[in-house]
C-alpha cells in the first residue's frame, strides 16, 4: 500500500510540472517540491504512529 501511495505522489508531482494543479499554494510549476515536503511529513507521522501504537 505504501508503494502505491508513493507512486501516486510521484505521479502528482510529474502532473504538476506539466500543468499546475491550481490548488492554494500549488499555482506555479516550481511549487512541485511542496508535494514532496507534504508527503515526507505524512510518511514521518505514519511511521511514528506505527511505532508508538
mmJSON file of the N, C-alpha and C atoms, coordinates in Angstrom:
{"data_MODEL":{"atom_site":{
"group_PDB":["ATOM","ATOM","ATOM","ATOM","ATOM","ATOM","ATOM","ATOM","ATOM","ATOM","ATOM","ATOM","ATOM","ATOM","ATOM","ATOM","ATOM","ATOM","ATOM","ATOM","ATOM","ATOM","ATOM","ATOM","ATOM","ATOM","ATOM","ATOM","ATOM","ATOM","ATOM","ATOM","ATOM","ATOM","ATOM","ATOM","ATOM","ATOM","ATOM","ATOM","ATOM","ATOM","ATOM","ATOM","ATOM","ATOM","ATOM","ATOM","ATOM","ATOM","ATOM","ATOM","ATOM","ATOM","ATOM","ATOM","ATOM","ATOM","ATOM","ATOM","ATOM","ATOM","ATOM","ATOM","ATOM","ATOM","ATOM","ATOM","ATOM","ATOM","ATOM","ATOM","ATOM","ATOM","ATOM","ATOM","ATOM","ATOM","ATOM","ATOM","ATOM","ATOM","ATOM","ATOM","ATOM","ATOM","ATOM","ATOM","ATOM","ATOM","ATOM","ATOM","ATOM","ATOM","ATOM","ATOM","ATOM","ATOM","ATOM","ATOM","ATOM","ATOM","ATOM","ATOM","ATOM","ATOM","ATOM","ATOM","ATOM","ATOM","ATOM","ATOM","ATOM","ATOM","ATOM","ATOM","ATOM","ATOM","ATOM","ATOM","ATOM","ATOM","ATOM","ATOM","ATOM","ATOM","ATOM","ATOM","ATOM","ATOM","ATOM","ATOM","ATOM","ATOM","ATOM","ATOM","ATOM","ATOM","ATOM","ATOM","ATOM","ATOM","ATOM","ATOM","ATOM","ATOM","ATOM","ATOM","ATOM","ATOM","ATOM","ATOM","ATOM","ATOM","ATOM","ATOM","ATOM","ATOM","ATOM"],
"id":[1,2,3,4,5,6,7,8,9,10,11,12,13,14,15,16,17,18,19,20,21,22,23,24,25,26,27,28,29,30,31,32,33,34,35,36,37,38,39,40,41,42,43,44,45,46,47,48,49,50,51,52,53,54,55,56,57,58,59,60,61,62,63,64,65,66,67,68,69,70,71,72,73,74,75,76,77,78,79,80,81,82,83,84,85,86,87,88,89,90,91,92,93,94,95,96,97,98,99,100,101,102,103,104,105,106,107,108,109,110,111,112,113,114,115,116,117,118,119,120,121,122,123,124,125,126,127,128,129,130,131,132,133,134,135,136,137,138,139,140,141,142,143,144,145,146,147,148,149,150,151,152,153,154,155,156,157,158,159],
"type_symbol":["N","C","C","N","C","C","N","C","C","N","C","C","N","C","C","N","C","C","N","C","C","N","C","C","N","C","C","N","C","C","N","C","C","N","C","C","N","C","C","N","C","C","N","C","C","N","C","C","N","C","C","N","C","C","N","C","C","N","C","C","N","C","C","N","C","C","N","C","C","N","C","C","N","C","C","N","C","C","N","C","C","N","C","C","N","C","C","N","C","C","N","C","C","N","C","C","N","C","C","N","C","C","N","C","C","N","C","C","N","C","C","N","C","C","N","C","C","N","C","C","N","C","C","N","C","C","N","C","C","N","C","C","N","C","C","N","C","C","N","C","C","N","C","C","N","C","C","N","C","C","N","C","C","N","C","C","N","C","C"],
"label_atom_id":["N","CA","C","N","CA","C","N","CA","C","N","CA","C","N","CA","C","N","CA","C","N","CA","C","N","CA","C","N","CA","C","N","CA","C","N","CA","C","N","CA","C","N","CA","C","N","CA","C","N","CA","C","N","CA","C","N","CA","C","N","CA","C","N","CA","C","N","CA","C","N","CA","C","N","CA","C","N","CA","C","N","CA","C","N","CA","C","N","CA","C","N","CA","C","N","CA","C","N","CA","C","N","CA","C","N","CA","C","N","CA","C","N","CA","C","N","CA","C","N","CA","C","N","CA","C","N","CA","C","N","CA","C","N","CA","C","N","CA","C","N","CA","C","N","CA","C","N","CA","C","N","CA","C","N","CA","C","N","CA","C","N","CA","C","N","CA","C","N","CA","C","N","CA","C","N","CA","C","N","CA","C","N","CA","C"],
"label_alt_id":[null,null,null,null,null,null,null,null,null,null,null,null,null,null,null,null,null,null,null,null,null,null,null,null,null,null,null,null,null,null,null,null,null,null,null,null,null,null,null,null,null,null,null,null,null,null,null,null,null,null,null,null,null,null,null,null,null,null,null,null,null,null,null,null,null,null,null,null,null,null,null,null,null,null,null,null,null,null,null,null,null,null,null,null,null,null,null,null,null,null,null,null,null,null,null,null,null,null,null,null,null,null,null,null,null,null,null,null,null,null,null,null,null,null,null,null,null,null,null,null,null,null,null,null,null,null,null,null,null,null,null,null,null,null,null,null,null,null,null,null,null,null,null,null,null,null,null,null,null,null,null,null,null,null,null,null,null,null,null],
"label_comp_id":["UNK","UNK","UNK","UNK","UNK","UNK","UNK","UNK","UNK","UNK","UNK","UNK","UNK","UNK","UNK","UNK","UNK","UNK","UNK","UNK","UNK","UNK","UNK","UNK","UNK","UNK","UNK","UNK","UNK","UNK","UNK","UNK","UNK","UNK","UNK","UNK","UNK","UNK","UNK","UNK","UNK","UNK","UNK","UNK","UNK","UNK","UNK","UNK","UNK","UNK","UNK","UNK","UNK","UNK","UNK","UNK","UNK","UNK","UNK","UNK","UNK","UNK","UNK","UNK","UNK","UNK","UNK","UNK","UNK","UNK","UNK","UNK","UNK","UNK","UNK","UNK","UNK","UNK","UNK","UNK","UNK","UNK","UNK","UNK","UNK","UNK","UNK","UNK","UNK","UNK","UNK","UNK","UNK","UNK","UNK","UNK","UNK","UNK","UNK","UNK","UNK","UNK","UNK","UNK","UNK","UNK","UNK","UNK","UNK","UNK","UNK","UNK","UNK","UNK","UNK","UNK","UNK","UNK","UNK","UNK","UNK","UNK","UNK","UNK","UNK","UNK","UNK","UNK","UNK","UNK","UNK","UNK","UNK","UNK","UNK","UNK","UNK","UNK","UNK","UNK","UNK","UNK","UNK","UNK","UNK","UNK","UNK","UNK","UNK","UNK","UNK","UNK","UNK","UNK","UNK","UNK","UNK","UNK","UNK"],
"label_asym_id":["A","A","A","A","A","A","A","A","A","A","A","A","A","A","A","A","A","A","A","A","A","A","A","A","A","A","A","A","A","A","A","A","A","A","A","A","A","A","A","A","A","A","A","A","A","A","A","A","A","A","A","A","A","A","A","A","A","A","A","A","A","A","A","A","A","A","A","A","A","A","A","A","A","A","A","A","A","A","A","A","A","A","A","A","A","A","A","A","A","A","A","A","A","A","A","A","A","A","A","A","A","A","A","A","A","A","A","A","A","A","A","A","A","A","A","A","A","A","A","A","A","A","A","A","A","A","A","A","A","A","A","A","A","A","A","A","A","A","A","A","A","A","A","A","A","A","A","A","A","A","A","A","A","A","A","A","A","A","A"],
"label_entity_id":["1","1","1","1","1","1","1","1","1","1","1","1","1","1","1","1","1","1","1","1","1","1","1","1","1","1","1","1","1","1","1","1","1","1","1","1","1","1","1","1","1","1","1","1","1","1","1","1","1","1","1","1","1","1","1","1","1","1","1","1","1","1","1","1","1","1","1","1","1","1","1","1","1","1","1","1","1","1","1","1","1","1","1","1","1","1","1","1","1","1","1","1","1","1","1","1","1","1","1","1","1","1","1","1","1","1","1","1","1","1","1","1","1","1","1","1","1","1","1","1","1","1","1","1","1","1","1","1","1","1","1","1","1","1","1","1","1","1","1","1","1","1","1","1","1","1","1","1","1","1","1","1","1","1","1","1","1","1","1"],
"label_seq_id":[1,1,1,2,2,2,3,3,3,4,4,4,5,5,5,6,6,6,7,7,7,8,8,8,9,9,9,10,10,10,11,11,11,12,12,12,13,13,13,14,14,14,15,15,15,16,16,16,17,17,17,18,18,18,19,19,19,20,20,20,21,21,21,22,22,22,23,23,23,24,24,24,25,25,25,26,26,26,27,27,27,28,28,28,29,29,29,30,30,30,31,31,31,32,32,32,33,33,33,34,34,34,35,35,35,36,36,36,37,37,37,38,38,38,39,39,39,40,40,40,41,41,41,42,42,42,43,43,43,44,44,44,45,45,45,46,46,46,47,47,47,48,48,48,49,49,49,50,50,50,51,51,51,52,52,52,53,53,53],
"pdbx_PDB_ins_code":[null,null,null,null,null,null,null,null,null,null,null,null,null,null,null,null,null,null,null,null,null,null,null,null,null,null,null,null,null,null,null,null,null,null,null,null,null,null,null,null,null,null,null,null,null,null,null,null,null,null,null,null,null,null,null,null,null,null,null,null,null,null,null,null,null,null,null,null,null,null,null,null,null,null,null,null,null,null,null,null,null,null,null,null,null,null,null,null,null,null,null,null,null,null,null,null,null,null,null,null,null,null,null,null,null,null,null,null,null,null,null,null,null,null,null,null,null,null,null,null,null,null,null,null,null,null,null,null,null,null,null,null,null,null,null,null,null,null,null,null,null,null,null,null,null,null,null,null,null,null,null,null,null,null,null,null,null,null,null],
"Cartn_x":[0.821,0.0,0.86,1.951,2.797,3.495,3.79,4.395,3.405,2.139,1.107,0.967,0.984,0.882,2.09,3.273,4.474,4.412,3.921,3.784,2.787,1.677,0.681,1.24,2.044,2.636,3.646,4.438,5.377,4.611,3.531,2.696,2.104,1.663,1.118,2.18,3.42,4.496,4.779,4.772,5.001,3.88,2.64,1.496,1.576,1.988,2.088,3.152,4.233,5.261,4.741,3.893,3.342,2.275,1.345,0.254,-0.048,0.203,-0.026,-1.449,-1.55,-2.829,-3.804,-3.316,-4.186,-4.736,-4.233,-4.654,-3.945,-4.517,-3.837,-2.426,-1.448,-0.06,0.604,-0.158,0.388,-0.025,0.195,-0.241,0.856,2.136,3.238,3.889,4.54,5.219,6.337,6.959,8.072,7.652,6.37,5.877,5.744,6.258,6.105,6.823,7.844,8.577,7.717,6.673,5.785,5.036,4.741,4.093,5.033,6.316,7.298,7.449,7.452,7.561,6.344,5.159,3.935,3.946,4.39,4.451,5.425,6.574,7.553,7.0,6.29,5.706,4.653,3.792,2.75,3.371,4.393,5.079,5.745,6.36,7.0,5.985,4.862,3.81,3.281,3.113,2.63,3.621,4.916,5.92,5.937,5.87,5.847,4.588,3.47,2.211,2.302,2.908,3.023,3.932,5.003,5.935,5.333,4.555,4.004,2.849,1.987,0.814,1.048],
"Cartn_y":[-1.198,0.0,1.255,1.244,2.436,2.688,1.624,1.807,2.473,2.124,2.73,4.219,4.56,5.968,6.744,6.165,6.814,7.031,6.02,6.135,7.226,7.304,8.343,9.742,9.876,11.182,11.594,10.64,10.951,11.332,10.624,10.952,12.352,12.708,14.052,15.117,14.84,15.8,15.976,14.882,14.962,15.73,15.426,16.131,17.614,17.936,19.341,20.07,19.375,20.002,20.291,19.402,19.587,20.68,20.55,21.524,21.727,22.91,23.147,22.792,22.238,21.75,22.877,24.053,25.188,25.225,24.362,24.378,25.521,25.984,27.049,26.614,27.409,27.076,26.263,25.8,24.998,25.596,26.867,27.533,27.631,27.513,27.607,26.242,26.032,24.758,24.513,25.553,25.421,24.99,24.896,24.508,22.996,22.214,20.76,20.206,20.889,20.41,20.416,21.236,21.277,19.957,19.287,17.974,16.982,17.052,16.155,16.41,17.668,18.002,17.491,17.683,17.197,15.673,15.012,13.549,13.055,13.696,13.301,13.497,14.587,14.846,13.798,13.482,12.471,11.107,10.765,9.493,9.401,10.485,10.503,10.31,10.988,10.839,9.41,8.806,7.439,6.463,6.675,5.805,5.946,7.177,7.403,6.784,6.958,6.389,4.869,4.256,2.79,2.29,3.03,2.619,2.797,3.841,4.124,3.199,2.962,2.13,0.822],
"Cartn_z":[0.0,0.0,0.0,0.772,0.834,-0.503,-1.249,-2.565,-3.514,-3.393,-4.226,-3.914,-2.653,-2.255,-2.76,-2.645,-3.151,-4.654,-5.363,-6.809,-7.19,-6.467,-6.736,-6.463,-5.423,-5.119,-6.188,-6.664,-7.745,-9.003,-9.275,-10.427,-10.28,-9.075,-8.844,-9.07,-8.682,-8.901,-10.393,-11.143,-12.589,-13.271,-12.884,-13.47,-13.138,-11.926,-11.525,-12.339,-12.695,-13.531,-14.932,-15.437,-16.776,-16.768,-15.855,-15.736,-14.255,-13.726,-12.29,-11.864,-10.656,-10.143,-9.823,-9.499,-9.227,-7.814,-6.947,-5.551,-4.822,-3.711,-2.964,-2.562,-2.925,-2.642,-3.732,-4.713,-5.811,-7.152,-7.32,-8.538,-9.597,-9.203,-10.165,-10.345,-11.471,-11.73,-10.734,-10.278,-9.336,-7.943,-7.691,-6.37,-6.204,-7.154,-7.058,-5.833,-5.351,-4.192,-2.929,-2.91,-1.744,-1.589,-2.707,-2.651,-1.973,-2.299,-1.694,-0.195,0.211,1.639,2.402,1.841,2.491,2.578,1.524,1.531,2.585,2.705,3.712,5.121,5.348,6.669,7.008,6.057,6.298,6.543,5.751,5.902,7.283,7.75,9.064,10.181,10.084,11.101,11.112,9.945,9.868,10.502,10.281,10.883,12.405,12.874,14.327,14.927,14.268,14.761,14.827,13.811,13.789,14.898,15.216,16.267,17.66,17.845,19.173,19.489,18.503,18.752,18.097],
"occupancy":[1.0,1.0,1.0,1.0,1.0,1.0,1.0,1.0,1.0,1.0,1.0,1.0,1.0,1.0,1.0,1.0,1.0,1.0,1.0,1.0,1.0,1.0,1.0,1.0,1.0,1.0,1.0,1.0,1.0,1.0,1.0,1.0,1.0,1.0,1.0,1.0,1.0,1.0,1.0,1.0,1.0,1.0,1.0,1.0,1.0,1.0,1.0,1.0,1.0,1.0,1.0,1.0,1.0,1.0,1.0,1.0,1.0,1.0,1.0,1.0,1.0,1.0,1.0,1.0,1.0,1.0,1.0,1.0,1.0,1.0,1.0,1.0,1.0,1.0,1.0,1.0,1.0,1.0,1.0,1.0,1.0,1.0,1.0,1.0,1.0,1.0,1.0,1.0,1.0,1.0,1.0,1.0,1.0,1.0,1.0,1.0,1.0,1.0,1.0,1.0,1.0,1.0,1.0,1.0,1.0,1.0,1.0,1.0,1.0,1.0,1.0,1.0,1.0,1.0,1.0,1.0,1.0,1.0,1.0,1.0,1.0,1.0,1.0,1.0,1.0,1.0,1.0,1.0,1.0,1.0,1.0,1.0,1.0,1.0,1.0,1.0,1.0,1.0,1.0,1.0,1.0,1.0,1.0,1.0,1.0,1.0,1.0,1.0,1.0,1.0,1.0,1.0,1.0,1.0,1.0,1.0,1.0,1.0,1.0],
"B_iso_or_equiv":[0.0,0.0,0.0,0.0,0.0,0.0,0.0,0.0,0.0,0.0,0.0,0.0,0.0,0.0,0.0,0.0,0.0,0.0,0.0,0.0,0.0,0.0,0.0,0.0,0.0,0.0,0.0,0.0,0.0,0.0,0.0,0.0,0.0,0.0,0.0,0.0,0.0,0.0,0.0,0.0,0.0,0.0,0.0,0.0,0.0,0.0,0.0,0.0,0.0,0.0,0.0,0.0,0.0,0.0,0.0,0.0,0.0,0.0,0.0,0.0,0.0,0.0,0.0,0.0,0.0,0.0,0.0,0.0,0.0,0.0,0.0,0.0,0.0,0.0,0.0,0.0,0.0,0.0,0.0,0.0,0.0,0.0,0.0,0.0,0.0,0.0,0.0,0.0,0.0,0.0,0.0,0.0,0.0,0.0,0.0,0.0,0.0,0.0,0.0,0.0,0.0,0.0,0.0,0.0,0.0,0.0,0.0,0.0,0.0,0.0,0.0,0.0,0.0,0.0,0.0,0.0,0.0,0.0,0.0,0.0,0.0,0.0,0.0,0.0,0.0,0.0,0.0,0.0,0.0,0.0,0.0,0.0,0.0,0.0,0.0,0.0,0.0,0.0,0.0,0.0,0.0,0.0,0.0,0.0,0.0,0.0,0.0,0.0,0.0,0.0,0.0,0.0,0.0,0.0,0.0,0.0,0.0,0.0,0.0],
"pdbx_formal_charge":[null,null,null,null,null,null,null,null,null,null,null,null,null,null,null,null,null,null,null,null,null,null,null,null,null,null,null,null,null,null,null,null,null,null,null,null,null,null,null,null,null,null,null,null,null,null,null,null,null,null,null,null,null,null,null,null,null,null,null,null,null,null,null,null,null,null,null,null,null,null,null,null,null,null,null,null,null,null,null,null,null,null,null,null,null,null,null,null,null,null,null,null,null,null,null,null,null,null,null,null,null,null,null,null,null,null,null,null,null,null,null,null,null,null,null,null,null,null,null,null,null,null,null,null,null,null,null,null,null,null,null,null,null,null,null,null,null,null,null,null,null,null,null,null,null,null,null,null,null,null,null,null,null,null,null,null,null,null,null],
"auth_seq_id":[1,1,1,2,2,2,3,3,3,4,4,4,5,5,5,6,6,6,7,7,7,8,8,8,9,9,9,10,10,10,11,11,11,12,12,12,13,13,13,14,14,14,15,15,15,16,16,16,17,17,17,18,18,18,19,19,19,20,20,20,21,21,21,22,22,22,23,23,23,24,24,24,25,25,25,26,26,26,27,27,27,28,28,28,29,29,29,30,30,30,31,31,31,32,32,32,33,33,33,34,34,34,35,35,35,36,36,36,37,37,37,38,38,38,39,39,39,40,40,40,41,41,41,42,42,42,43,43,43,44,44,44,45,45,45,46,46,46,47,47,47,48,48,48,49,49,49,50,50,50,51,51,51,52,52,52,53,53,53],
"auth_comp_id":["UNK","UNK","UNK","UNK","UNK","UNK","UNK","UNK","UNK","UNK","UNK","UNK","UNK","UNK","UNK","UNK","UNK","UNK","UNK","UNK","UNK","UNK","UNK","UNK","UNK","UNK","UNK","UNK","UNK","UNK","UNK","UNK","UNK","UNK","UNK","UNK","UNK","UNK","UNK","UNK","UNK","UNK","UNK","UNK","UNK","UNK","UNK","UNK","UNK","UNK","UNK","UNK","UNK","UNK","UNK","UNK","UNK","UNK","UNK","UNK","UNK","UNK","UNK","UNK","UNK","UNK","UNK","UNK","UNK","UNK","UNK","UNK","UNK","UNK","UNK","UNK","UNK","UNK","UNK","UNK","UNK","UNK","UNK","UNK","UNK","UNK","UNK","UNK","UNK","UNK","UNK","UNK","UNK","UNK","UNK","UNK","UNK","UNK","UNK","UNK","UNK","UNK","UNK","UNK","UNK","UNK","UNK","UNK","UNK","UNK","UNK","UNK","UNK","UNK","UNK","UNK","UNK","UNK","UNK","UNK","UNK","UNK","UNK","UNK","UNK","UNK","UNK","UNK","UNK","UNK","UNK","UNK","UNK","UNK","UNK","UNK","UNK","UNK","UNK","UNK","UNK","UNK","UNK","UNK","UNK","UNK","UNK","UNK","UNK","UNK","UNK","UNK","UNK","UNK","UNK","UNK","UNK","UNK","UNK"],
"auth_asym_id":["A","A","A","A","A","A","A","A","A","A","A","A","A","A","A","A","A","A","A","A","A","A","A","A","A","A","A","A","A","A","A","A","A","A","A","A","A","A","A","A","A","A","A","A","A","A","A","A","A","A","A","A","A","A","A","A","A","A","A","A","A","A","A","A","A","A","A","A","A","A","A","A","A","A","A","A","A","A","A","A","A","A","A","A","A","A","A","A","A","A","A","A","A","A","A","A","A","A","A","A","A","A","A","A","A","A","A","A","A","A","A","A","A","A","A","A","A","A","A","A","A","A","A","A","A","A","A","A","A","A","A","A","A","A","A","A","A","A","A","A","A","A","A","A","A","A","A","A","A","A","A","A","A","A","A","A","A","A","A"],
"auth_atom_id":["N","CA","C","N","CA","C","N","CA","C","N","CA","C","N","CA","C","N","CA","C","N","CA","C","N","CA","C","N","CA","C","N","CA","C","N","CA","C","N","CA","C","N","CA","C","N","CA","C","N","CA","C","N","CA","C","N","CA","C","N","CA","C","N","CA","C","N","CA","C","N","CA","C","N","CA","C","N","CA","C","N","CA","C","N","CA","C","N","CA","C","N","CA","C","N","CA","C","N","CA","C","N","CA","C","N","CA","C","N","CA","C","N","CA","C","N","CA","C","N","CA","C","N","CA","C","N","CA","C","N","CA","C","N","CA","C","N","CA","C","N","CA","C","N","CA","C","N","CA","C","N","CA","C","N","CA","C","N","CA","C","N","CA","C","N","CA","C","N","CA","C","N","CA","C","N","CA","C","N","CA","C","N","CA","C"],
"pdbx_PDB_model_num":[1,1,1,1,1,1,1,1,1,1,1,1,1,1,1,1,1,1,1,1,1,1,1,1,1,1,1,1,1,1,1,1,1,1,1,1,1,1,1,1,1,1,1,1,1,1,1,1,1,1,1,1,1,1,1,1,1,1,1,1,1,1,1,1,1,1,1,1,1,1,1,1,1,1,1,1,1,1,1,1,1,1,1,1,1,1,1,1,1,1,1,1,1,1,1,1,1,1,1,1,1,1,1,1,1,1,1,1,1,1,1,1,1,1,1,1,1,1,1,1,1,1,1,1,1,1,1,1,1,1,1,1,1,1,1,1,1,1,1,1,1,1,1,1,1,1,1,1,1,1,1,1,1,1,1,1,1,1,1]
}}}
